[in-house]
Amino acid sequence: MQPPGVRRSVAGVSSPAQAAARLSLPGVMDAEGRVDESRLRMHVFKNGGLPPSERGLAWRFLFGMYPCSSTALERPLLQEQMAVRYQVMKRKWQQFLPAAVPLHLNGTDAELVAAVRHFDQRQARVQQQDRPEEVRDRLSFLTLQAQILFERVALEQAQLQEAVRIIDKDVPRTNRDLSFYQDEGLGNLLVLRDILITYAAFHPEVGYAQGMNDLCSRFLEVLDSEVDTFWSFSCYMEKFSKDFRADGLTRKIELEAALLKELDPPLYDHLVTDSMESFTFCHRWLLLGFQREFAYSDALRLFEILSCDHLELISQQVDRARYQERLAQQSSADADDESEPELQAVNTDFTFELFICAAILLENRENLLQCKDEVQLIQFTTSLQGTLDLNHTLQKAEQHFYNYCKSCSWDYLGARCGSRKSQEEDFFYLLRSLFVLK
């Protein structure tokens, strides 16, 4: 990611220098270049994001492009392998659908015309690069491996053509006001297009859906590399592609409604009246990680915080600890003969992004209560774009998370420890186990 004020250029094809670079985050990377993933995720969450100087390299680990177990000696070869595989995949769809290779221009968008020119100039520079014979031989071998790997992949013509059609509509709509797309950086629109088409071609079960351009653009700006963006975006989509499907997003909105019902029943009751039960106004917030609700630099920080899954991982650890506790109780000779009902202290489906969403809703509670229909609701939530303070929202979200855990813990302990004298000690023991990452 280039610093502000630097004249933008088209992103590189690959970034071999990053493969041997080191993170300076305390306690995150060992002497051989391995990354402690739990420490990295904890650092992101507890520090409210990453320093801009560390962001590019850290994202390559955070989103899974580089295995955290890889060493600084192993990653350069891994980088070459990923670069070659991407190029083979890209050439495959270009040969399969040659009419989709150029972006068709109508001549009315001068910036797009300039974007194509800058992109073509970058391509010409890449083709003129001269490599030592040893490198050429190694790349030839890796290319042969990749061709064998993808030879059996059958591309779907109709589906790919439809994906290209939508991508060609969405890419020009990507926020060109960002400095990343200024000057020669306009050519990055064509880089973004190639990444999205390649992803859609080799992930037919996902394809392309509107909004992916904004999400992928975020990776491209931070990583400043076509190859690295493709693989990082692909790793991210392995987990979150369901959010771009109707059933996945419906499930997330249902969870948001359920959480709001827990936190503020009167506001929930108001929003589910007058055909507002779908909570569709939360659609874009959750799909794009609140990209437009905060200043752009803050939106990047929030994306990192949500992607680190710190609280979600803690909840999983607590579940495992509780399971081990139940096993120990069942095997104990002193265990009570009466079986206890299976209880869940917290709903682990309530991810931190849902608490962020709830914090925004509760902070604007009075205005939401004045909305009489869905049109007014959408108009009001749209007016929030770019106006929210991230640090304040994070504090509120953590407070709501704490209060939710406290309420659920009291219910849990009330069922399990009803006869004990000191429920307060039991509560703080459970709450400590929820927040402390061991």
Short mmCIF file of C-alpha atoms in Angstrom, two decimals:
data_model
loop_
_atom_site.label_atom_id
_atom_site.label_comp_id
_atom_site.label_asym_id
_atom_site.label_seq_id
_atom_site.Cartn_x
_atom_site.Cartn_y
_atom_site.Cartn_z
CA MET A 1 0.00 0.00 0.00
CA GLN A 2 1.58 3.25 -1.14
CA PRO A 3 1.73 6.17 1.31
CA PRO A 4 -0.53 9.21 0.71
CA GLY A 5 0.83 11.81 -1.65
CA VAL A 6 2.74 9.33 -3.81
CA ARG A 7 1.74 9.34 -7.47
CA ARG A 8 -0.24 6.19 -8.13
CA SER A 9 0.68 3.60 -10.71
CA VAL A 10 -0.88 0.34 -11.79
CA ALA A 11 -0.49 -2.45 -9.22
CA GLY A 12 2.24 -4.97 -9.89
CA VAL A 13 1.50 -8.48 -11.11
CA SER A 14 3.21 -10.07 -8.11
CA SER A 15 5.15 -8.90 -5.04
CA PRO A 16 8.15 -11.20 -4.46
CA ALA A 17 9.74 -8.75 -2.00
CA GLN A 18 6.90 -9.32 0.45
CA ALA A 19 7.66 -13.05 0.68
CA ALA A 20 10.82 -12.48 2.73
CA ALA A 21 9.66 -9.36 4.58
CA ARG A 22 9.22 -9.36 8.36
CA LEU A 23 6.42 -8.18 10.62
CA SER A 24 7.56 -5.94 13.46
CA LEU A 25 4.44 -6.50 15.56
CA PRO A 26 5.68 -7.60 19.02
CA GLY A 27 5.71 -11.36 19.56
CA VAL A 28 3.94 -12.17 16.28
CA MET A 29 6.78 -13.49 14.05
CA ASP A 30 9.60 -15.78 15.18
CA ALA A 31 13.22 -15.74 14.01
CA GLU A 32 12.52 -18.04 11.04
CA GLY A 33 9.54 -16.00 9.85
CA ARG A 34 6.67 -18.12 11.20
CA VAL A 35 3.64 -16.19 12.45
CA ASP A 36 1.75 -16.89 15.66
CA GLU A 37 -1.76 -16.63 14.26
CA SER A 38 -3.53 -16.25 17.60
CA ARG A 39 -1.18 -13.41 18.61
CA LEU A 40 -1.71 -11.70 15.25
CA ARG A 41 -5.48 -11.86 15.59
CA MET A 42 -5.32 -10.75 19.22
CA HIS A 43 -3.08 -7.80 18.26
CA VAL A 44 -5.50 -6.67 15.55
CA PHE A 45 -8.48 -6.80 17.90
CA LYS A 46 -6.90 -5.28 20.99
CA ASN A 47 -5.15 -2.47 19.07
CA GLY A 48 -8.13 -1.56 16.93
CA GLY A 49 -6.54 -2.56 13.64
CA LEU A 50 -3.06 -2.58 12.13
CA PRO A 51 -0.53 0.21 11.51
CA PRO A 52 -0.61 1.16 7.79
CA SER A 53 3.08 0.23 7.48
CA GLU A 54 2.34 -3.35 8.60
CA ARG A 55 -1.00 -3.80 6.90
CA GLY A 56 0.07 -5.18 3.52
CA LEU A 57 2.23 -7.99 4.87
CA ALA A 58 -0.07 -8.74 7.82
CA TRP A 59 -3.09 -9.15 5.52
CA ARG A 60 -1.26 -11.84 3.57
CA PHE A 61 -1.19 -13.89 6.77
CA LEU A 62 -4.48 -12.72 8.26
CA PHE A 63 -6.47 -13.74 5.19
CA GLY A 64 -4.57 -16.94 4.50
CA MET A 65 -2.54 -16.24 1.38
CA TYR A 66 0.62 -17.14 3.29
CA PRO A 67 0.32 -20.05 5.77
CA CYS A 68 1.27 -18.78 9.20
CA SER A 69 3.45 -21.88 9.59
CA SER A 70 5.56 -20.99 6.52
CA THR A 71 9.09 -19.66 6.97
CA ALA A 72 10.81 -16.75 5.26
CA LEU A 73 12.83 -19.28 3.22
CA GLU A 74 9.72 -21.14 2.04
CA ARG A 75 7.56 -18.19 1.02
CA PRO A 76 9.51 -16.99 -2.07
CA LEU A 77 8.91 -20.35 -3.78
CA LEU A 78 5.31 -20.30 -2.61
CA GLN A 79 4.96 -16.80 -4.10
CA GLU A 80 6.31 -18.00 -7.45
CA GLN A 81 3.95 -20.97 -7.43
CA MET A 82 0.91 -18.78 -6.74
CA ALA A 83 1.95 -16.28 -9.41
CA VAL A 84 2.32 -19.01 -12.04
CA ARG A 85 -0.96 -20.69 -11.12
CA TYR A 86 -2.83 -17.41 -11.33
CA GLN A 87 -1.37 -16.65 -14.76
CA VAL A 88 -2.34 -20.13 -16.01
CA MET A 89 -5.88 -19.70 -14.70
CA LYS A 90 -6.15 -16.26 -16.25
CA ARG A 91 -4.90 -17.45 -19.65
CA LYS A 92 -7.34 -20.37 -19.56
CA TRP A 93 -10.46 -18.20 -19.37
CA GLN A 94 -9.00 -15.69 -21.83
CA GLN A 95 -8.47 -18.45 -24.40
CA PHE A 96 -11.87 -19.96 -23.58
CA LEU A 97 -13.72 -16.64 -23.94
CA PRO A 98 -11.49 -14.35 -26.06
CA ALA A 99 -14.29 -11.84 -26.64
CA ALA A 100 -14.24 -11.04 -22.91
CA VAL A 101 -10.52 -10.18 -22.77
CA PRO A 102 -10.85 -6.49 -23.71
CA LEU A 103 -13.15 -4.18 -21.79
CA HIS A 104 -15.64 -2.88 -24.34
CA LEU A 105 -15.84 0.90 -24.19
CA ASN A 106 -18.64 3.12 -25.42
CA GLY A 107 -16.30 6.12 -25.77
CA THR A 108 -18.21 8.34 -23.35
CA ASP A 109 -16.08 7.62 -20.27
CA ALA A 110 -12.70 9.29 -20.75
CA GLU A 111 -11.38 7.87 -17.48
CA LEU A 112 -12.07 4.30 -18.61
CA VAL A 113 -10.29 4.97 -21.90
CA ALA A 114 -7.28 6.20 -19.90
CA ALA A 115 -7.57 3.16 -17.60
CA VAL A 116 -7.25 0.79 -20.55
CA ARG A 117 -4.22 2.70 -21.85
CA HIS A 118 -2.41 2.59 -18.48
CA PHE A 119 -3.21 -1.09 -18.05
CA ASP A 120 -1.91 -1.96 -21.54
CA GLN A 121 1.31 -0.08 -20.78
CA ARG A 122 1.81 -2.15 -17.65
CA GLN A 123 1.23 -5.35 -19.60
CA ALA A 124 3.84 -4.31 -22.14
CA ARG A 125 6.39 -3.63 -19.39
CA VAL A 126 5.75 -7.05 -17.83
CA GLN A 127 6.29 -8.85 -21.15
CA GLN A 128 9.62 -7.05 -21.67
CA GLN A 129 11.06 -8.24 -18.35
CA ASP A 130 14.14 -10.42 -18.75
CA ARG A 131 14.82 -13.20 -16.24
CA PRO A 132 17.92 -15.32 -15.62
CA GLU A 133 17.91 -18.75 -17.24
CA GLU A 134 17.66 -20.50 -13.87
CA VAL A 135 14.50 -18.56 -13.04
CA ARG A 136 13.01 -19.23 -16.49
CA ASP A 137 13.60 -22.97 -16.08
CA ARG A 138 11.97 -22.98 -12.66
CA LEU A 139 8.97 -21.01 -13.88
CA SER A 140 8.60 -23.33 -16.87
CA PHE A 141 8.41 -26.31 -14.53
CA LEU A 142 5.87 -24.56 -12.30
CA THR A 143 3.84 -23.61 -15.38
CA LEU A 144 3.71 -27.22 -16.54
CA GLN A 145 2.53 -28.28 -13.08
CA ALA A 146 -0.20 -25.64 -13.09
CA GLN A 147 -1.37 -26.56 -16.59
CA ILE A 148 -1.75 -30.19 -15.52
CA LEU A 149 -3.59 -29.08 -12.38
CA PHE A 150 -6.14 -26.93 -14.21
CA GLU A 151 -6.40 -28.96 -17.41
CA ARG A 152 -9.42 -30.87 -16.14
CA VAL A 153 -11.27 -27.77 -14.94
CA ALA A 154 -14.24 -27.24 -17.24
CA LEU A 155 -15.40 -23.65 -17.59
CA GLU A 156 -19.10 -22.88 -17.97
CA GLN A 157 -19.55 -20.58 -20.97
CA ALA A 158 -23.01 -19.19 -20.26
CA GLN A 159 -22.31 -18.64 -16.59
CA LEU A 160 -18.95 -16.98 -17.27
CA GLN A 161 -20.43 -14.70 -19.93
CA GLU A 162 -23.09 -13.55 -17.48
CA ALA A 163 -20.45 -12.95 -14.80
CA VAL A 164 -18.37 -10.86 -17.24
CA ARG A 165 -21.47 -8.84 -18.17
CA ILE A 166 -22.16 -7.92 -14.52
CA ILE A 167 -18.48 -7.33 -13.73
CA ASP A 168 -18.20 -4.93 -16.66
CA LYS A 169 -21.08 -2.96 -15.19
CA ASP A 170 -19.78 -2.99 -11.62
CA VAL A 171 -16.06 -2.31 -12.08
CA PRO A 172 -16.57 1.18 -13.59
CA ARG A 173 -18.78 1.96 -10.56
CA THR A 174 -15.94 1.21 -8.13
CA ASN A 175 -15.10 4.29 -6.07
CA ARG A 176 -12.68 6.17 -8.32
CA ASP A 177 -12.33 8.98 -5.80
CA LEU A 178 -9.85 6.81 -3.89
CA SER A 179 -6.26 7.88 -4.48
CA PHE A 180 -5.52 4.31 -5.57
CA TYR A 181 -7.48 4.99 -8.79
CA GLN A 182 -5.98 8.39 -9.53
CA ASP A 183 -3.55 9.20 -12.36
CA GLU A 184 -2.04 6.00 -13.78
CA GLY A 185 -3.84 4.17 -10.99
CA LEU A 186 -6.92 4.22 -13.20
CA GLY A 187 -5.41 1.11 -14.77
CA ASN A 188 -6.15 -0.70 -11.52
CA LEU A 189 -9.77 -0.89 -12.64
CA LEU A 190 -8.64 -3.32 -15.35
CA VAL A 191 -6.55 -5.26 -12.83
CA LEU A 192 -9.63 -5.53 -10.62
CA ARG A 193 -11.66 -6.74 -13.58
CA ASP A 194 -9.20 -9.53 -14.42
CA ILE A 195 -9.12 -10.70 -10.79
CA LEU A 196 -12.90 -10.86 -10.55
CA ILE A 197 -13.33 -12.70 -13.86
CA THR A 198 -10.63 -15.21 -12.92
CA TYR A 199 -12.31 -15.82 -9.58
CA ALA A 200 -15.75 -16.25 -11.17
CA ALA A 201 -14.37 -18.63 -13.82
CA PHE A 202 -12.78 -20.99 -11.31
CA HIS A 203 -15.42 -20.72 -8.59
CA PRO A 204 -18.65 -21.42 -10.51
CA GLU A 205 -20.45 -22.38 -7.31
CA VAL A 206 -20.03 -18.74 -6.23
CA GLY A 207 -19.56 -16.90 -9.53
CA TYR A 208 -19.87 -13.15 -9.24
CA ALA A 209 -22.38 -11.11 -7.27
CA GLN A 210 -22.81 -7.37 -7.03
CA GLY A 211 -20.68 -5.89 -4.27
CA MET A 212 -17.70 -8.18 -4.80
CA ASN A 213 -15.97 -5.40 -6.75
CA ASP A 214 -15.95 -3.11 -3.71
CA LEU A 215 -14.73 -5.93 -1.48
CA CYS A 216 -11.97 -7.03 -3.86
CA SER A 217 -10.96 -3.40 -4.44
CA ARG A 218 -10.17 -3.16 -0.73
CA PHE A 219 -7.70 -6.06 -1.04
CA LEU A 220 -6.16 -4.65 -4.21
CA GLU A 221 -5.48 -1.25 -2.67
CA VAL A 222 -3.85 -2.70 0.44
CA LEU A 223 -1.82 -5.46 -1.27
CA ASP A 224 -0.99 -3.50 -4.45
CA SER A 225 -0.49 -6.78 -6.33
CA GLU A 226 -2.73 -8.63 -8.78
CA VAL A 227 -1.62 -12.13 -7.79
CA ASP A 228 -1.66 -11.48 -4.05
CA THR A 229 -5.09 -9.88 -4.25
CA PHE A 230 -6.54 -12.85 -6.12
CA TRP A 231 -5.33 -15.41 -3.59
CA SER A 232 -6.16 -13.33 -0.51
CA PHE A 233 -9.61 -12.52 -1.87
CA SER A 234 -10.14 -16.19 -2.73
CA CYS A 235 -9.19 -17.25 0.81
CA TYR A 236 -11.55 -14.66 2.26
CA MET A 237 -14.38 -15.86 0.05
CA GLU A 238 -13.92 -19.46 1.19
CA LYS A 239 -15.43 -18.34 4.48
CA PHE A 240 -17.73 -15.51 3.46
CA SER A 241 -18.99 -16.42 -0.03
CA LYS A 242 -22.26 -17.58 1.57
CA ASP A 243 -22.96 -13.96 2.48
CA PHE A 244 -23.37 -13.20 -1.22
CA ARG A 245 -26.04 -15.89 -1.57
CA ALA A 246 -29.65 -15.15 -0.65
CA ASP A 247 -29.89 -17.86 2.00
CA GLY A 248 -26.64 -16.86 3.72
CA LEU A 249 -27.50 -13.20 3.92
CA THR A 250 -31.04 -13.98 5.06
CA ARG A 251 -29.59 -16.02 7.90
CA LYS A 252 -27.30 -13.16 8.94
CA ILE A 253 -30.16 -10.65 8.92
CA GLU A 254 -32.29 -13.02 10.98
CA LEU A 255 -29.47 -13.24 13.53
CA GLU A 256 -29.23 -9.44 13.66
CA ALA A 257 -32.95 -9.23 14.34
CA ALA A 258 -32.65 -11.90 17.05
CA LEU A 259 -29.76 -10.03 18.70
CA LEU A 260 -31.66 -6.74 18.67
CA LYS A 261 -34.60 -8.51 20.27
CA GLU A 262 -32.25 -9.56 23.09
CA LEU A 263 -30.74 -6.09 23.53
CA ASP A 264 -33.75 -3.81 22.98
CA PRO A 265 -37.16 -5.54 22.66
CA PRO A 266 -39.13 -2.27 22.15
CA LEU A 267 -36.93 -1.19 19.23
CA TYR A 268 -37.14 -4.69 17.78
CA ASP A 269 -40.95 -4.64 18.09
CA HIS A 270 -41.05 -1.32 16.23
CA LEU A 271 -38.81 -2.45 13.38
CA VAL A 272 -40.69 -5.68 12.71
CA THR A 273 -43.97 -3.84 12.14
CA ASP A 274 -45.18 -2.43 8.85
CA SER A 275 -43.41 -5.00 6.66
CA MET A 276 -39.98 -4.28 8.16
CA GLU A 277 -39.34 -7.73 9.57
CA SER A 278 -36.69 -8.52 6.95
CA PHE A 279 -34.20 -5.91 8.30
CA THR A 280 -33.10 -5.39 4.71
CA PHE A 281 -31.60 -2.01 5.63
CA CYS A 282 -28.75 -3.95 7.28
CA HIS A 283 -27.99 -5.77 4.01
CA ARG A 284 -25.22 -3.50 2.74
CA TRP A 285 -23.74 -2.91 6.19
CA LEU A 286 -23.14 -6.60 6.78
CA LEU A 287 -22.28 -7.51 3.19
CA LEU A 288 -19.52 -4.93 2.76
CA GLY A 289 -18.38 -4.67 6.37
CA PHE A 290 -19.73 -1.13 6.91
CA GLN A 291 -17.47 0.16 4.14
CA ARG A 292 -19.45 3.35 3.53
CA GLU A 293 -20.61 4.13 7.06
CA PHE A 294 -17.15 5.15 8.30
CA ALA A 295 -14.27 7.17 6.91
CA TYR A 296 -12.27 5.01 4.52
CA SER A 297 -9.25 4.55 6.80
CA ASP A 298 -11.56 3.61 9.68
CA ALA A 299 -13.47 1.20 7.44
CA LEU A 300 -10.19 -0.62 6.74
CA ARG A 301 -9.50 -0.89 10.46
CA LEU A 302 -12.98 -2.24 11.12
CA PHE A 303 -12.60 -4.77 8.30
CA GLU A 304 -9.43 -6.04 9.99
CA ILE A 305 -11.09 -6.19 13.39
CA LEU A 306 -14.08 -8.13 12.08
CA SER A 307 -11.88 -10.45 10.01
CA CYS A 308 -9.60 -11.39 12.90
CA ASP A 309 -12.49 -13.37 14.52
CA HIS A 310 -10.95 -12.79 17.96
CA LEU A 311 -14.14 -12.95 20.01
CA GLU A 312 -15.51 -15.79 17.89
CA LEU A 313 -12.37 -17.85 18.50
CA ILE A 314 -12.60 -17.19 22.23
CA SER A 315 -16.21 -18.37 22.23
CA GLN A 316 -15.13 -21.59 20.55
CA GLN A 317 -12.47 -22.11 23.21
CA VAL A 318 -15.03 -21.56 25.95
CA ASP A 319 -17.34 -24.09 24.31
CA ARG A 320 -14.52 -26.63 24.19
CA ALA A 321 -13.63 -25.94 27.84
CA ARG A 322 -17.27 -26.34 28.86
CA TYR A 323 -17.46 -29.63 26.96
CA GLN A 324 -14.35 -30.91 28.75
CA GLU A 325 -15.91 -29.84 32.05
CA ARG A 326 -19.06 -31.84 31.29
CA LEU A 327 -16.99 -34.90 30.41
CA ALA A 328 -15.13 -34.59 33.69
CA GLN A 329 -18.38 -34.28 35.62
CA GLN A 330 -19.87 -37.33 33.92
CA SER A 331 -16.84 -39.46 34.79
CA SER A 332 -16.62 -38.24 38.36
CA ALA A 333 -17.68 -40.71 41.03
CA ASP A 334 -19.25 -37.87 42.97
CA ALA A 335 -21.37 -36.70 40.05
CA ASP A 336 -25.03 -36.25 40.70
CA ASP A 337 -27.22 -39.01 39.30
CA GLU A 338 -29.71 -36.48 37.98
CA SER A 339 -28.81 -35.30 34.49
CA GLU A 340 -28.59 -31.56 33.97
CA PRO A 341 -30.25 -29.91 31.01
CA GLU A 342 -27.94 -28.93 28.16
CA LEU A 343 -27.50 -25.18 28.36
CA GLN A 344 -25.70 -22.67 26.19
CA ALA A 345 -24.33 -19.60 27.97
CA VAL A 346 -24.16 -17.44 24.82
CA ASN A 347 -25.31 -17.79 21.24
CA THR A 348 -22.00 -18.14 19.40
CA ASP A 349 -23.75 -17.33 16.11
CA PHE A 350 -23.86 -13.72 17.33
CA THR A 351 -20.60 -12.58 15.74
CA PHE A 352 -18.98 -9.26 16.59
CA GLU A 353 -20.13 -7.65 13.34
CA LEU A 354 -23.72 -8.17 14.55
CA PHE A 355 -22.88 -6.27 17.73
CA ILE A 356 -21.37 -3.47 15.59
CA CYS A 357 -24.63 -3.31 13.65
CA ALA A 358 -26.65 -3.34 16.86
CA ALA A 359 -24.49 -0.57 18.34
CA ILE A 360 -25.28 1.66 15.35
CA LEU A 361 -28.99 0.91 15.62
CA LEU A 362 -29.13 1.53 19.37
CA GLU A 363 -27.09 4.73 19.09
CA ASN A 364 -29.73 6.04 16.66
CA ARG A 365 -32.65 4.54 18.54
CA GLU A 366 -34.83 7.67 18.75
CA ASN A 367 -34.53 8.42 15.04
CA LEU A 368 -35.36 4.82 14.16
CA LEU A 369 -38.45 4.89 16.35
CA GLN A 370 -39.68 7.88 14.35
CA CYS A 371 -39.45 5.97 11.05
CA LYS A 372 -42.96 4.97 10.02
CA ASP A 373 -42.17 2.67 7.10
CA GLU A 374 -39.29 0.95 5.33
CA VAL A 375 -38.75 3.84 2.92
CA GLN A 376 -38.10 6.26 5.79
CA LEU A 377 -35.92 3.67 7.46
CA ILE A 378 -33.72 3.21 4.39
CA GLN A 379 -33.51 6.98 3.88
CA PHE A 380 -32.32 7.48 7.44
CA THR A 381 -29.77 4.66 7.44
CA THR A 382 -28.43 5.89 4.09
CA SER A 383 -27.91 9.33 5.63
CA LEU A 384 -25.47 7.77 8.10
CA GLN A 385 -22.88 7.08 5.39
CA GLY A 386 -19.50 8.49 6.33
CA THR A 387 -20.76 10.07 9.56
CA LEU A 388 -20.07 7.40 12.17
CA ASP A 389 -17.17 7.44 14.63
CA LEU A 390 -15.42 4.07 14.70
CA ASN A 391 -13.84 4.25 18.15
CA HIS A 392 -17.15 5.24 19.73
CA THR A 393 -18.98 2.49 17.84
CA LEU A 394 -16.42 -0.11 18.92
CA GLN A 395 -16.77 0.93 22.56
CA LYS A 396 -20.55 0.65 22.34
CA ALA A 397 -20.37 -2.72 20.57
CA GLU A 398 -18.03 -4.13 23.24
CA GLN A 399 -20.34 -2.79 25.94
CA HIS A 400 -23.36 -4.47 24.33
CA PHE A 401 -21.36 -7.67 23.97
CA TYR A 402 -20.41 -7.56 27.65
CA ASN A 403 -24.00 -6.87 28.73
CA TYR A 404 -25.30 -9.68 26.53
CA CYS A 405 -22.74 -12.12 27.98
CA LYS A 406 -23.59 -10.96 31.50
CA SER A 407 -27.31 -11.49 30.97
CA CYS A 408 -26.81 -14.93 29.40
CA SER A 409 -24.33 -15.94 32.09
CA TRP A 410 -26.75 -15.08 34.87
CA ASP A 411 -29.40 -17.22 33.17
CA TYR A 412 -26.92 -20.04 32.70
CA LEU A 413 -25.70 -19.87 36.27
CA GLY A 414 -29.22 -19.51 37.60
CA ALA A 415 -30.01 -22.92 36.14
CA ARG A 416 -26.74 -24.57 37.13
CA CYS A 417 -25.91 -22.85 40.40
CA GLY A 418 -29.30 -21.99 41.83
CA SER A 419 -28.47 -23.34 45.26
CA ARG A 420 -25.06 -21.72 45.58
CA LYS A 421 -24.58 -18.75 47.86
CA SER A 422 -22.22 -16.71 45.74
CA GLN A 423 -23.51 -16.41 42.19
CA GLU A 424 -21.34 -13.31 41.71
CA GLU A 425 -18.15 -15.37 41.98
CA ASP A 426 -19.51 -17.91 39.51
CA PHE A 427 -20.47 -15.16 37.07
CA PHE A 428 -17.05 -13.52 37.08
CA TYR A 429 -15.36 -16.91 36.68
CA LEU A 430 -17.45 -17.62 33.59
CA LEU A 431 -17.00 -14.12 32.20
CA ARG A 432 -13.23 -14.31 32.71
CA SER A 433 -13.12 -17.59 30.79
CA LEU A 434 -14.99 -15.88 27.96
CA PHE A 435 -12.64 -12.93 27.62
CA VAL A 436 -9.23 -14.38 28.41
CA LEU A 437 -7.48 -16.10 25.50
CA LYS A 438 -5.35 -18.89 26.93
#
